[in-house]
Coordinates of N, CA and C in Angstrom, one line a residue:
M443 N 28.3 11.8 -7.7 CA 28.3 10.6 -8.6 C 28.2 9.4 -7.7
A444 N 27.3 8.5 -8.1 CA 27.0 7.3 -7.3 C 28.3 6.3 -7.3
K445 N 28.5 5.7 -6.2 CA 29.6 4.8 -6.1 C 29.1 3.4 -6.6
A446 N 29.9 2.7 -7.4 CA 29.5 1.4 -7.9 C 29.1 0.4 -6.9
S447 N 29.7 0.5 -5.7 CA 29.3 -0.5 -4.6 C 28.0 -0.3 -4.1
T448 N 27.4 0.9 -4.2 CA 26.1 1.2 -3.6 C 25.1 1.5 -4.7
E449 N 25.4 1.6 -5.9 CA 24.5 1.9 -7.0 C 23.3 1.0 -7.0
K450 N 23.5 -0.3 -6.7 CA 22.4 -1.3 -6.7 C 21.3 -0.9 -5.7
Y451 N 21.5 0.0 -4.8 CA 20.5 0.4 -3.8 C 19.7 1.6 -4.3
I452 N 20.0 2.1 -5.4 CA 19.3 3.3 -5.9 C 18.4 2.7 -7.0
V453 N 17.1 2.7 -6.8 CA 16.2 1.9 -7.7 C 15.0 2.8 -8.2
K454 N 14.4 2.4 -9.2 CA 13.2 3.0 -9.8 C 12.0 2.1 -9.3
P455 N 10.9 2.7 -9.1 CA 9.7 1.9 -8.7 C 9.2 1.0 -9.8
Q456 N 8.6 -0.1 -9.4 CA 8.0 -1.0 -10.4 C 6.5 -0.9 -10.2
K457 N 5.9 -0.7 -11.4 CA 4.4 -0.7 -11.4 C 3.9 -2.1 -11.0
I458 N 2.9 -2.1 -10.1 CA 2.3 -3.4 -9.6 C 1.1 -3.7 -10.4
R459 N 1.1 -4.9 -11.0 CA 0.0 -5.4 -11.7 C -0.8 -6.4 -10.9
D460 N -0.2 -7.1 -10.0 CA -0.9 -8.1 -9.2 C -0.4 -8.0 -7.7
L461 N -1.3 -8.0 -6.8 CA -1.0 -7.9 -5.4 C -2.1 -8.6 -4.6
A462 N -1.8 -9.6 -3.8 CA -2.8 -10.4 -3.1 C -3.7 -9.4 -2.3
Y463 N -5.0 -9.7 -2.4 CA -6.1 -9.0 -1.6 C -6.5 -7.6 -2.1
H464 N -5.9 -7.1 -3.2 CA -6.0 -5.7 -3.5 C -6.7 -5.4 -4.8
Y465 N -7.2 -6.4 -5.6 CA -8.0 -6.1 -6.8 C -7.2 -5.1 -7.7
M466 N -6.0 -5.4 -8.1 CA -5.1 -4.4 -8.7 C -5.7 -3.8 -10.0
A467 N -6.2 -4.6 -10.9 CA -6.6 -4.1 -12.2 C -7.8 -3.2 -12.0
E468 N -8.7 -3.5 -11.2 CA -9.9 -2.6 -10.9 C -9.4 -1.4 -10.2
A469 N -8.5 -1.5 -9.2 CA -8.0 -0.4 -8.4 C -7.3 0.6 -9.3
E470 N -6.4 0.1 -10.2 CA -5.7 1.0 -11.1 C -6.7 1.8 -12.0
K471 N -7.7 1.1 -12.5 CA -8.7 1.8 -13.4 C -9.5 2.8 -12.6
E472 N -9.9 2.5 -11.4 CA -10.8 3.4 -10.6 C -10.0 4.4 -9.8
L473 N -8.8 4.1 -9.3 CA -8.1 5.0 -8.4 C -6.8 5.6 -9.0
G474 N -6.0 4.7 -9.6 CA -4.7 5.2 -10.1 C -3.7 4.0 -9.9
P475 N -2.5 4.2 -10.3 CA -1.5 3.2 -10.3 C -0.9 3.0 -8.9
S476 N -0.3 1.8 -8.7 CA 0.5 1.4 -7.5 C 1.9 1.1 -7.9
F477 N 2.8 1.4 -7.0 CA 4.2 1.1 -7.3 C 4.9 0.4 -6.1
R478 N 5.7 -0.6 -6.5 CA 6.5 -1.3 -5.5 C 7.8 -0.5 -5.4
M479 N 8.0 0.2 -4.3 CA 9.2 1.1 -4.2 C 10.4 0.3 -3.7
M480 N 10.1 -0.7 -2.8 CA 11.2 -1.5 -2.2 C 10.6 -2.8 -1.7
D481 N 11.3 -3.9 -2.0 CA 11.2 -5.2 -1.4 C 12.3 -6.1 -1.9
R482 N 12.3 -7.3 -1.6 CA 13.4 -8.2 -2.1 C 13.4 -8.4 -3.6
S483 N 12.3 -8.2 -4.3 CA 12.3 -8.3 -5.7 C 13.0 -7.1 -6.4
V484 N 13.2 -6.0 -5.6 CA 13.8 -4.8 -6.1 C 15.3 -4.7 -5.6
V485 N 15.5 -5.0 -4.3 CA 16.8 -5.1 -3.8 C 16.8 -6.4 -2.9
P486 N 17.6 -7.4 -3.3 CA 17.5 -8.7 -2.7 C 17.8 -8.6 -1.1
E487 N 18.6 -7.7 -0.7 CA 18.9 -7.6 0.7 C 17.8 -6.9 1.6
S488 N 16.8 -6.4 0.9 CA 15.8 -5.6 1.6 C 15.0 -6.5 2.5
D489 N 14.7 -6.0 3.8 CA 13.8 -6.6 4.7 C 12.6 -5.7 4.9
I490 N 12.4 -4.8 4.0 CA 11.3 -3.8 4.1 C 10.5 -3.9 2.8
T491 N 9.1 -3.9 2.9 CA 8.3 -3.8 1.7 C 7.7 -2.4 1.8
L492 N 7.8 -1.6 0.7 CA 7.2 -0.3 0.7 C 6.5 -0.1 -0.6
I493 N 5.2 0.1 -0.5 CA 4.3 0.2 -1.7 C 3.6 1.6 -1.6
V494 N 3.5 2.2 -2.8 CA 2.8 3.5 -2.8 C 1.7 3.4 -3.8
R495 N 0.4 3.7 -3.4 CA -0.7 3.8 -4.3 C -1.0 5.3 -4.6
K496 N -1.1 5.7 -5.8 CA -1.5 7.0 -6.2 C -3.0 7.0 -6.3
I497 N -3.6 7.8 -5.6 CA -5.1 7.9 -5.7 C -5.4 9.2 -6.4
E498 N -5.5 9.1 -7.7 CA -5.7 10.3 -8.6 C -7.2 10.5 -9.0
R499 N -8.0 9.4 -8.8 CA -9.4 9.5 -9.0 C -10.0 8.8 -7.8
N500 N -11.2 9.2 -7.4 CA -11.8 8.6 -6.2 C -13.3 8.3 -6.5
P501 N -13.6 7.0 -6.7 CA -15.0 6.7 -7.0 C -15.9 6.8 -5.8
G502 N -15.4 7.0 -4.6 CA -16.2 7.2 -3.4 C -16.8 5.9 -2.9
A503 N -18.0 5.9 -2.3 CA -18.6 4.8 -1.6 C -18.8 3.6 -2.5
G504 N -18.8 3.8 -3.8 CA -19.0 2.6 -4.7 C -17.8 1.7 -4.9
Y505 N -16.7 2.2 -4.4 CA -15.4 1.4 -4.6 C -15.4 0.2 -3.6
K506 N -15.1 -0.9 -4.1 CA -15.0 -2.1 -3.3 C -13.7 -2.0 -2.5
K507 N -13.7 -2.2 -1.2 CA -12.5 -2.1 -0.3 C -11.6 -3.3 -0.6
T508 N -10.4 -3.2 -0.1 CA -9.5 -4.4 -0.2 C -10.1 -5.5 0.6
E509 N -9.8 -6.7 0.2 CA -10.2 -7.9 0.9 C -9.5 -7.9 2.3
L510 N -10.3 -8.1 3.3 CA -9.7 -8.2 4.6 C -8.7 -9.3 4.7
H511 N -7.5 -9.0 5.3 CA -6.4 -10.0 5.3 C -5.5 -9.7 6.5
T512 N -4.6 -10.6 6.7 CA -3.6 -10.4 7.8 C -2.2 -10.6 7.3
H513 N -1.2 -10.1 8.1 CA 0.2 -10.3 7.8 C 0.8 -10.8 9.1
D514 N 2.0 -11.5 9.0 CA 2.6 -12.0 10.1 C 3.7 -11.0 10.7
V515 N 3.6 -9.8 10.2 CA 4.4 -8.7 10.7 C 3.6 -7.4 10.8
N516 N 4.0 -6.4 11.6 CA 3.3 -5.2 11.7 C 3.3 -4.5 10.3
K517 N 2.3 -3.6 10.2 CA 2.1 -2.9 8.9 C 1.7 -1.4 9.3
V518 N 2.1 -0.5 8.4 CA 1.7 0.9 8.6 C 1.0 1.4 7.3
Y519 N -0.1 2.1 7.4 CA -0.7 2.8 6.3 C -0.4 4.3 6.6
A520 N 0.1 5.0 5.6 CA 0.3 6.5 5.8 C -0.5 7.1 4.6
F521 N -1.4 8.0 4.9 CA -2.2 8.7 4.0 C -1.7 10.2 3.8
V522 N -1.4 10.6 2.6 CA -1.0 11.9 2.3 C -1.8 12.4 1.1
G523 N -2.3 13.7 1.2 CA -3.0 14.2 0.0 C -3.9 15.4 0.3
D524 N -4.6 15.7 -0.8 CA -5.4 16.9 -0.8 C -6.9 16.5 -0.5
G525 N -7.3 16.6 0.8 CA -8.6 16.2 1.1 C -8.9 14.7 1.1
L526 N -7.8 13.9 1.1 CA -8.0 12.4 1.0 C -8.6 11.9 2.3
K527 N -9.7 11.2 2.1 CA -10.4 10.5 3.2 C -10.5 9.0 2.9
S528 N -10.2 8.2 3.8 CA -10.3 6.7 3.6 C -10.9 6.0 4.8
E529 N -11.6 5.0 4.5 CA -12.1 4.1 5.5 C -11.0 3.0 5.8
V530 N -10.7 2.8 7.0 CA -9.7 1.8 7.3 C -10.4 0.8 8.3
I531 N -10.2 -0.5 8.0 CA -10.8 -1.5 8.9 C -9.6 -2.2 9.6
I532 N -9.7 -2.2 10.9 CA -8.7 -2.8 11.8 C -9.5 -3.8 12.7
G533 N -9.3 -5.1 12.5 CA -10.1 -6.0 13.3 C -11.6 -5.8 12.9
D534 N -12.4 -5.6 13.9 CA -13.9 -5.3 13.7 C -14.2 -3.9 13.6
D535 N -13.2 -3.0 13.8 CA -13.4 -1.6 13.9 C -13.2 -0.9 12.6
H536 N -14.1 0.1 12.3 CA -14.0 0.9 11.1 C -13.7 2.3 11.5
H537 N -12.7 2.9 10.8 CA -12.3 4.3 11.1 C -12.2 5.1 9.8
V538 N -12.5 6.4 9.9 CA -12.3 7.3 8.8 C -11.1 8.1 9.1
I539 N -10.1 8.0 8.2 CA -8.8 8.7 8.3 C -8.8 9.8 7.3
T540 N -8.4 11.0 7.7 CA -8.3 12.2 6.8 C -6.8 12.5 6.7
A541 N -6.3 12.6 5.5 CA -4.9 12.9 5.3 C -4.5 14.3 5.8
P542 N -3.3 14.5 6.3 CA -2.3 13.5 6.6 C -2.7 12.7 7.8
G543 N -2.4 11.4 7.7 CA -2.7 10.5 8.9 C -2.0 9.2 8.7
A544 N -1.8 8.5 9.8 CA -1.2 7.2 9.7 C -1.9 6.2 10.6
V545 N -1.8 4.9 10.2 CA -2.4 3.8 11.0 C -1.4 2.7 11.2
F546 N -1.3 2.2 12.4 CA -0.5 1.1 12.8 C -1.4 -0.1 12.8
I547 N -1.0 -1.2 12.2 CA -1.8 -2.4 12.1 C -0.9 -3.5 12.7
P548 N -1.2 -4.0 13.9 CA -0.4 -5.1 14.6 C -0.4 -6.4 13.7
A549 N 0.7 -7.1 13.8 CA 0.8 -8.4 13.1 C -0.4 -9.3 13.5
G550 N -0.9 -10.0 12.5 CA -2.0 -10.9 12.8 C -3.4 -10.3 12.8
T551 N -3.5 -9.0 12.7 CA -4.8 -8.3 12.7 C -5.4 -8.1 11.3
K552 N -6.7 -8.5 11.2 CA -7.4 -8.4 9.9 C -7.5 -6.9 9.6
H553 N -7.3 -6.5 8.4 CA -7.3 -5.1 8.0 C -7.6 -4.9 6.5
G554 N -8.0 -3.7 6.1 CA -8.3 -3.3 4.8 C -8.5 -1.9 4.7
Y555 N -8.7 -1.3 3.5 CA -9.0 0.1 3.4 C -9.8 0.3 2.1
R556 N -10.4 1.5 2.1 CA -11.2 2.0 0.9 C -11.2 3.5 0.9
P557 N -10.7 4.1 -0.2 CA -10.7 5.5 -0.3 C -12.2 6.0 -0.4
I558 N -12.5 7.1 0.3 CA -13.8 7.7 0.3 C -13.9 8.9 -0.6
S559 N -13.0 9.8 -0.4 CA -13.0 11.1 -1.2 C -11.6 11.7 -1.2
G560 N -11.4 12.6 -2.2 CA -10.1 13.3 -2.3 C -9.1 12.5 -3.1
T561 N -7.9 13.1 -3.2 CA -6.8 12.5 -3.9 C -5.6 12.6 -3.1
G562 N -4.6 11.7 -3.5 CA -3.3 11.7 -2.7 C -2.6 10.4 -2.9
Y563 N -2.0 10.0 -1.8 CA -1.2 8.8 -1.8 C -1.4 8.0 -0.6
L564 N -1.4 6.6 -0.8 CA -1.4 5.7 0.4 C -0.1 5.0 0.3
I565 N 0.6 5.1 1.4 CA 1.9 4.5 1.5 C 1.8 3.3 2.5
M566 N 2.2 2.1 2.0 CA 2.1 0.9 2.9 C 3.5 0.4 3.2
A567 N 3.8 0.2 4.4 CA 5.1 -0.3 4.8 C 5.0 -1.5 5.8
M568 N 5.9 -2.4 5.5 CA 6.0 -3.6 6.4 C 7.4 -4.0 6.5
R569 N 7.8 -4.6 7.7 CA 9.1 -5.1 7.9 C 9.1 -6.6 7.4
K570 N 9.1 -6.7 6.1 CA 9.1 -8.0 5.5 C 9.6 -7.8 4.1
G571 N 10.4 -8.7 3.6 CA 11.0 -8.5 2.3 C 10.2 -8.8 1.1
E572 N 9.0 -9.3 1.4 CA 8.1 -9.6 0.3 C 6.6 -9.5 0.8
Y573 N 5.7 -9.3 -0.2 CA 4.3 -9.2 0.1 C 3.6 -10.5 -0.4
P574 N 2.7 -11.1 0.3 CA 2.1 -10.7 1.6 C 3.0 -11.2 2.7

């Protein structure tokens, strides 16, 4: 049984409707839903942002990638899934990542991603209590 003093730390994910640089309405329709698992809006003391995108459909090369952007903290992409392949842009470099795989993005580095094929999950983590 959960203790009352720590119960506030056990949370349900929040479906994300809007997220800077990520075309959320289009992405949900073409790929699947995204969830805010943790940040200050979920637990005010949190200094971590954790977002999970479920990639249940994959439009392939026709899908518009996220807008290239930067953050003032490091970021990690983790890809998990069944045959999930994604293009990841880090600075001027383009990489194809096959799940399972992870990408470290240094603070201040332009980045973005685009699923290419397969299904699974993209997990995004940053040491910052809010996005972006």
